[in-house]
Amino acid sequence: MELKRIVGLTFLSSVILFLGPLSLVNASVNDSKMTVKHSVKEELPNIKILATGGTIAGSSESSTDTTGYESGALNIKTIIKAVPQLKKIANVSGEQVVNIGSQNIDNSILLKLAKRINTLLASKDVDGIVVTHGSDTMEETAYFLNLVVKSDKPVVVVGSMRPATAISADGPLNLYNAVKIASTKDARNTGVLVALNDRISAARYITKTHTTAVDTFKSPEQGYVGEIAGDKVIFYNKPTRKHTTQSVFDVSKLDKLPQVDIIYGYQNDSRDFYDTAVKAGAKGIVVAGAGNGLLSDAALTGARDAVKKGVVIVRSSRVGSGVVTHEESDDKDTFVTSDSLNPQKARILLMLALTRTKDPQKIQEYFNEY
């Protein structure tokens, strides 16, 4: 029993304690409609967990494997049962949307997830949403939801950097914290939040900065909006950019999003990628430019020709932080600048902007506001 108590810090041991000897293969799920519910306590908030897979649902045969594991190996039922403390803070129910690594999240999944969240939050029986998600593209999904969720109820995206089977897995506490955040009134009308490593982050500001470290998620310029300390949810500030109920973007009637590509700038690059993107049907291109979003002369020629063919060009930066400033040359070239959005988030906003307009001037307004 002492061994079980120690190893019980991981999801895997919780599976053993609550479900009996169960192989990780048998714990996998492909049924996107599978749900799990607990008995309801009227005095507690009702939190829905929508699971998409990722490391928080990952597993490996080795407890020291933190990089070669299988993402999305455990289903939401297993994950919830692994954190019995959730019953003390909320009435939790779970639903498996998909069960994949976040590198495979695509536009169709984003739309499916957003529509499901809006449907759930429209119900008086749901007080908040938690989305479990892989860390690699978490910031993109979180920012997308930040722009299209139509409710001021809390939406918290959570994941982990260590799989469920790892020594000192961070998933259980991250999930507990996320549910706790989603249960608090202070989390209302804050936009979509991201919760890892005891920090509360705004979807607009957070980014992944390290390939494997537990403290990978940072907000280099704007900082965190709060933290979990001593089992208390503490908020220090709120995002100032438009989000959720303030947003003009509506995906309720969309079944696809415009194609937007990202082109990375580097020494000795060419116009070839611009020509290829246009030929492949791109409606927008985000440039991960050098420094303050600068393009080489060759790339600049390709970008200008893309504009002539109706493609919207957004200058972002590969640097990782800072504002890409809007210059007179951008007006001359009809380029949009990304403000402080990194390339991957600029792509999210550009896709949504293109569902409303192709006017670069109006799209620039969106980048200034969101």
Coordinates of C-alpha atoms in Angstrom, one line a residue:
M1 CA 0.0 0.0 0.0
E2 CA 2.9 2.4 0.7
L3 CA 4.0 2.0 -3.0
K4 CA 0.5 2.8 -4.2
R5 CA 0.4 5.8 -1.9
I6 CA 3.6 7.2 -3.4
V7 CA 2.8 6.4 -7.0
G8 CA -0.7 7.7 -6.5
L9 CA 0.6 11.1 -7.3
T10 CA 0.2 10.2 -11.0
F11 CA -2.9 9.6 -13.1
L12 CA -1.8 6.0 -13.8
S13 CA -1.9 5.0 -10.1
S14 CA -5.3 6.6 -9.7
V15 CA -6.5 4.4 -12.5
I16 CA -5.3 1.4 -10.6
L17 CA -6.9 2.5 -7.3
F18 CA -10.3 3.4 -8.8
L19 CA -10.7 1.1 -11.8
G20 CA -8.6 -2.0 -10.9
P21 CA -5.8 -3.4 -13.1
L22 CA -6.5 -1.7 -16.4
S23 CA -4.1 -1.5 -19.3
L24 CA -3.4 1.9 -20.8
V25 CA -4.5 0.5 -24.1
N26 CA -7.9 -0.4 -22.7
A27 CA -8.1 3.0 -21.2
S28 CA -7.9 4.7 -24.6
V29 CA -11.0 6.0 -26.3
N30 CA -12.2 6.9 -29.8
D31 CA -15.8 7.7 -28.9
S32 CA -16.1 11.5 -29.1
K33 CA -19.6 11.3 -27.5
M34 CA -18.5 9.6 -24.4
T35 CA -19.4 11.5 -21.2
V36 CA -18.9 10.9 -17.5
K37 CA -20.9 12.5 -14.6
H38 CA -20.8 12.5 -10.8
S39 CA -23.6 13.0 -8.3
V40 CA -24.7 16.6 -8.2
K41 CA -24.4 18.8 -5.1
E42 CA -26.6 21.8 -5.4
E43 CA -24.3 24.1 -3.5
L44 CA -21.4 23.5 -5.9
P45 CA -20.9 25.1 -9.4
N46 CA -21.5 22.9 -12.4
I47 CA -18.3 22.6 -14.5
K48 CA -18.1 20.8 -17.8
I49 CA -14.7 19.3 -18.9
L50 CA -14.3 19.0 -22.7
A51 CA -11.3 16.8 -23.4
T52 CA -9.2 16.9 -26.6
G53 CA -6.3 14.7 -25.6
G54 CA -2.7 15.9 -25.3
T55 CA 0.0 15.2 -22.8
I56 CA -2.4 15.5 -19.9
A57 CA -4.0 12.3 -21.3
G58 CA -0.7 10.8 -22.3
S59 CA 0.9 7.5 -21.2
S60 CA 4.1 5.6 -21.5
E61 CA 5.4 2.2 -20.3
S62 CA 8.2 4.0 -18.4
S63 CA 7.5 6.3 -15.4
T64 CA 10.6 8.3 -16.4
D65 CA 9.6 8.9 -20.0
T66 CA 8.5 12.5 -20.4
T67 CA 9.1 12.9 -24.1
G68 CA 8.4 9.7 -26.0
Y69 CA 4.9 9.0 -24.6
E70 CA 1.7 8.5 -26.5
S71 CA -0.5 11.6 -26.4
G72 CA -4.3 11.2 -25.8
A73 CA -4.0 7.6 -24.6
L74 CA -6.4 8.1 -21.6
N75 CA -10.1 9.1 -21.9
I76 CA -11.9 11.8 -19.9
K77 CA -13.5 9.3 -17.6
T78 CA -10.2 8.0 -16.5
I79 CA -8.8 11.5 -16.0
I80 CA -11.6 12.7 -13.9
K81 CA -11.6 9.6 -11.7
A82 CA -7.9 10.1 -11.2
V83 CA -8.6 13.4 -9.4
P84 CA -11.3 12.6 -6.8
Q85 CA -10.7 15.9 -5.1
L86 CA -12.7 17.6 -7.9
K87 CA -15.9 16.4 -6.2
K88 CA -15.2 18.7 -3.3
I89 CA -15.1 21.9 -5.4
A90 CA -17.5 21.3 -8.3
N91 CA -20.1 19.1 -9.9
V92 CA -17.9 17.9 -12.8
S93 CA -19.0 16.1 -15.9
G94 CA -16.8 15.2 -18.9
E95 CA -17.1 14.9 -22.6
Q96 CA -14.5 13.6 -25.1
V97 CA -14.4 15.9 -28.1
V98 CA -11.3 14.3 -29.7
N99 CA -8.4 12.5 -28.2
I100 CA -5.2 13.5 -30.1
G101 CA -2.0 15.3 -29.8
S102 CA -2.5 19.1 -30.2
Q103 CA -0.2 19.2 -33.3
N104 CA -3.2 17.6 -35.0
I105 CA -5.8 20.1 -33.9
D106 CA -7.2 21.6 -37.1
N107 CA -9.8 24.2 -38.1
S108 CA -12.6 21.7 -38.1
I109 CA -11.9 20.7 -34.5
L110 CA -11.6 24.4 -33.5
L111 CA -15.1 25.1 -34.9
K112 CA -16.5 21.9 -33.3
L113 CA -15.1 22.8 -29.9
A114 CA -16.2 26.4 -30.1
K115 CA -19.8 25.6 -31.1
R116 CA -20.0 23.0 -28.3
I117 CA -18.8 25.4 -25.7
N118 CA -21.3 28.1 -26.8
T119 CA -24.1 25.5 -26.6
L120 CA -23.1 24.4 -23.2
L121 CA -22.6 27.9 -21.8
A122 CA -26.0 29.0 -23.0
S123 CA -27.5 26.5 -20.5
K124 CA -28.2 27.7 -17.0
D125 CA -27.0 24.3 -15.8
V126 CA -23.4 25.0 -16.8
D127 CA -21.4 27.5 -14.8
G128 CA -18.0 27.1 -16.5
I129 CA -16.0 25.2 -19.0
V130 CA -12.6 23.5 -18.7
V131 CA -10.8 22.3 -21.9
T132 CA -8.0 19.7 -21.6
H133 CA -5.6 20.2 -24.4
G134 CA -2.1 19.4 -25.6
S135 CA 0.5 22.1 -24.8
D136 CA 2.1 22.4 -28.2
T137 CA -0.8 24.4 -29.8
M138 CA -2.7 25.3 -26.7
E139 CA -2.2 29.0 -27.1
E140 CA -3.8 28.9 -30.6
T141 CA -6.9 27.1 -29.4
A142 CA -7.2 29.3 -26.4
Y143 CA -6.9 32.5 -28.4
F144 CA -9.4 31.2 -31.0
L145 CA -11.9 30.5 -28.2
N146 CA -11.1 33.9 -26.7
L147 CA -12.4 35.5 -30.0
V148 CA -15.5 33.3 -30.6
V149 CA -17.0 32.2 -27.2
K150 CA -20.2 34.1 -26.6
S151 CA -20.5 34.1 -22.9
D152 CA -18.9 35.8 -19.9
K153 CA -18.8 32.5 -18.0
P154 CA -15.3 31.2 -17.3
V155 CA -13.5 29.1 -19.9
V156 CA -10.2 27.6 -18.8
V157 CA -7.8 25.7 -21.1
V158 CA -5.5 23.3 -19.2
G159 CA -2.8 20.8 -20.0
S160 CA 0.4 19.4 -18.7
M161 CA 4.0 19.0 -19.6
R162 CA 4.4 15.5 -18.2
P163 CA 2.3 12.5 -19.2
A164 CA -0.1 10.8 -16.7
T165 CA 2.4 7.9 -16.2
A166 CA 5.4 10.1 -15.4
I167 CA 7.0 10.6 -12.0
S168 CA 5.6 13.8 -10.5
A169 CA 3.0 14.2 -13.3
D170 CA 1.7 17.8 -13.3
G171 CA -1.6 17.0 -14.9
P172 CA -3.7 16.2 -11.8
L173 CA -3.0 19.4 -10.0
N174 CA -3.3 21.5 -13.2
L175 CA -6.7 20.0 -13.8
Y176 CA -7.8 20.6 -10.2
N177 CA -6.6 24.2 -10.4
A178 CA -8.4 24.7 -13.7
V179 CA -11.7 23.5 -12.3
K180 CA -11.2 25.7 -9.3
I181 CA -10.6 28.7 -11.5
A182 CA -13.6 28.0 -13.6
S183 CA -15.7 27.7 -10.4
T184 CA -14.9 31.2 -9.2
K185 CA -16.9 34.4 -9.9
D186 CA -13.7 36.4 -10.3
A187 CA -13.0 34.4 -13.5
R188 CA -16.1 35.7 -15.2
N189 CA -15.7 38.2 -18.0
T190 CA -12.0 37.7 -18.1
G191 CA -11.8 36.1 -21.5
V192 CA -10.5 32.6 -22.0
L193 CA -7.8 31.7 -19.5
V194 CA -4.9 29.2 -19.5
A195 CA -3.9 27.4 -16.3
L196 CA -0.7 25.6 -15.8
N197 CA 2.0 25.5 -13.1
D198 CA -0.1 27.4 -10.6
R199 CA -0.3 30.4 -12.9
I200 CA -3.4 32.0 -14.5
S201 CA -2.8 33.4 -17.9
A202 CA -4.8 35.3 -20.5
A203 CA -5.2 33.5 -23.8
R204 CA -4.2 36.8 -25.6
Y205 CA -0.9 37.0 -23.9
I206 CA 0.4 33.5 -23.1
T207 CA 2.8 31.5 -25.2
K208 CA 4.9 28.3 -24.9
T209 CA 8.6 29.2 -24.5
H210 CA 10.3 25.9 -23.7
T211 CA 10.1 22.5 -25.4
T212 CA 9.9 20.3 -22.2
A213 CA 10.0 22.4 -19.0
V214 CA 7.0 22.4 -16.7
D215 CA 7.1 26.2 -16.4
T216 CA 7.1 26.6 -20.2
F217 CA 4.1 28.9 -20.5
K218 CA 5.0 32.6 -20.1
S219 CA 3.6 36.0 -20.8
P220 CA 6.9 37.9 -21.5
E221 CA 5.6 41.4 -21.7
Q222 CA 2.1 41.6 -20.2
G223 CA 2.5 39.1 -17.4
Y224 CA 0.1 36.7 -15.8
V225 CA -3.4 37.7 -14.7
G226 CA -3.3 35.7 -11.5
E227 CA -2.2 32.6 -9.7
I228 CA -3.2 29.7 -7.4
A229 CA -1.6 30.1 -4.0
G230 CA -2.5 28.0 -0.9
D231 CA -5.6 26.6 -2.7
K232 CA -6.8 30.2 -3.3
V233 CA -7.6 31.7 -6.7
I234 CA -6.1 35.1 -6.9
F235 CA -6.5 37.6 -9.7
Y236 CA -4.3 40.7 -10.1
N237 CA -5.5 42.1 -13.4
K238 CA -7.7 41.5 -16.5
P239 CA -7.0 41.7 -20.2
T240 CA -7.9 45.0 -21.8
R241 CA -8.3 43.8 -25.4
K242 CA -11.7 42.8 -26.7
H243 CA -12.8 39.2 -26.2
T244 CA -15.7 36.8 -26.0
T245 CA -19.0 38.8 -25.6
Q246 CA -17.3 41.9 -26.9
S247 CA -16.0 40.2 -30.1
V248 CA -17.7 40.6 -33.5
F249 CA -16.6 37.1 -34.6
D250 CA -19.2 34.5 -34.9
V251 CA -18.6 30.9 -35.9
S252 CA -22.1 29.5 -35.3
K253 CA -22.9 29.3 -39.0
L254 CA -19.4 28.5 -40.3
D255 CA -18.3 25.0 -41.4
K256 CA -14.8 26.1 -42.5
L257 CA -12.3 28.9 -42.1
P258 CA -10.2 30.7 -44.8
Q259 CA -6.8 29.3 -45.5
V260 CA -4.0 31.3 -43.9
D261 CA -0.4 30.3 -44.0
I262 CA 2.7 31.3 -42.0
I263 CA 5.9 32.0 -43.8
Y264 CA 9.1 32.1 -41.7
G265 CA 11.7 34.7 -42.6
Y266 CA 15.4 33.8 -42.6
Q267 CA 18.7 34.8 -44.3
N268 CA 18.8 34.1 -48.0
D269 CA 15.1 33.4 -48.2
S270 CA 13.2 33.8 -51.5
R271 CA 9.7 34.6 -52.8
D272 CA 9.1 30.9 -53.6
F273 CA 7.0 30.2 -50.5
Y274 CA 4.7 33.2 -51.2
D275 CA 4.1 32.1 -54.7
T276 CA 3.4 28.5 -53.5
A277 CA 1.0 29.7 -50.8
V278 CA -1.0 31.9 -53.3
K279 CA -1.1 29.0 -55.8
A280 CA -2.3 26.6 -53.1
G281 CA -5.3 28.9 -52.3
A282 CA -4.1 31.0 -49.3
K283 CA -6.4 34.0 -48.6
G284 CA -4.0 35.4 -46.1
I285 CA -0.3 35.1 -45.2
V286 CA 1.3 35.8 -41.9
V287 CA 5.0 36.6 -42.1
A288 CA 7.2 35.6 -39.2
G289 CA 9.7 38.4 -40.0
A290 CA 13.0 39.2 -38.6
G291 CA 13.3 41.7 -35.8
N292 CA 10.4 44.2 -36.1
G293 CA 8.7 42.0 -38.7
L294 CA 11.1 42.8 -41.5
L295 CA 11.2 41.0 -44.9
S296 CA 14.1 40.5 -47.1
D297 CA 14.0 42.2 -50.5
A298 CA 13.2 38.9 -52.2
A299 CA 10.4 38.1 -49.7
L300 CA 9.1 41.6 -50.0
T301 CA 8.6 41.2 -53.7
G302 CA 6.7 38.0 -53.2
A303 CA 4.5 39.5 -50.5
R304 CA 3.7 42.6 -52.7
D305 CA 2.7 40.3 -55.6
A306 CA 0.5 38.3 -53.3
V307 CA -1.3 41.4 -52.3
K308 CA -2.0 42.2 -55.9
K309 CA -3.7 38.8 -56.2
G310 CA -6.0 39.6 -53.2
V311 CA -4.1 38.0 -50.4
V312 CA -3.9 39.8 -47.1
I313 CA -0.3 40.0 -45.7
V314 CA 0.2 40.4 -42.0
R315 CA 3.7 41.3 -40.7
S316 CA 4.5 39.5 -37.4
S317 CA 7.8 38.6 -35.8
R318 CA 9.8 35.5 -35.1
V319 CA 11.4 37.2 -32.1
G320 CA 8.9 36.0 -29.5
S321 CA 7.8 39.3 -27.9
G322 CA 7.3 42.9 -28.6
V323 CA 5.0 45.0 -30.9
V324 CA 5.5 45.0 -34.6
T325 CA 5.1 48.7 -35.4
H326 CA 2.9 49.9 -38.2
E327 CA 5.0 52.1 -40.6
E328 CA 4.2 54.3 -43.6
S329 CA 5.6 51.6 -45.8
D330 CA 2.9 49.2 -44.6
D331 CA 0.2 51.6 -45.9
K332 CA 2.0 51.9 -49.2
D333 CA 2.3 48.1 -49.5
T334 CA -1.2 47.5 -48.0
F335 CA 0.3 45.3 -45.3
V336 CA -1.3 44.7 -41.9
T337 CA 0.9 44.6 -38.7
S338 CA 0.2 42.1 -35.9
D339 CA 0.7 44.4 -32.9
S340 CA 2.1 42.0 -30.2
L341 CA 0.5 38.8 -31.6
N342 CA 3.0 36.1 -32.4
P343 CA 2.7 34.5 -35.9
Q344 CA 0.6 31.6 -34.7
K345 CA -1.9 33.8 -33.0
A346 CA -1.9 36.3 -35.8
R347 CA -2.9 33.5 -38.1
I348 CA -5.9 32.8 -35.8
L349 CA -7.1 36.4 -35.9
L350 CA -6.5 36.7 -39.6
M351 CA -8.6 33.7 -40.3
L352 CA -11.5 35.1 -38.3
A353 CA -11.0 38.6 -39.8
L354 CA -11.3 37.2 -43.3
T355 CA -14.7 35.7 -42.5
R356 CA -15.9 39.3 -42.2
T357 CA -13.9 41.4 -44.6
K358 CA -11.0 41.4 -47.1
D359 CA -10.3 45.1 -46.5
P360 CA -6.7 45.4 -45.0
Q361 CA -7.6 48.6 -43.3
K362 CA -10.5 47.0 -41.4
I363 CA -8.4 44.0 -40.6
Q364 CA -5.7 46.3 -39.2
E365 CA -8.4 47.7 -36.9
Y366 CA -9.1 44.2 -35.7
F367 CA -5.4 43.7 -34.9
N368 CA -5.4 46.9 -33.0
E369 CA -8.5 46.0 -31.0
Y370 CA -8.1 42.3 -30.3

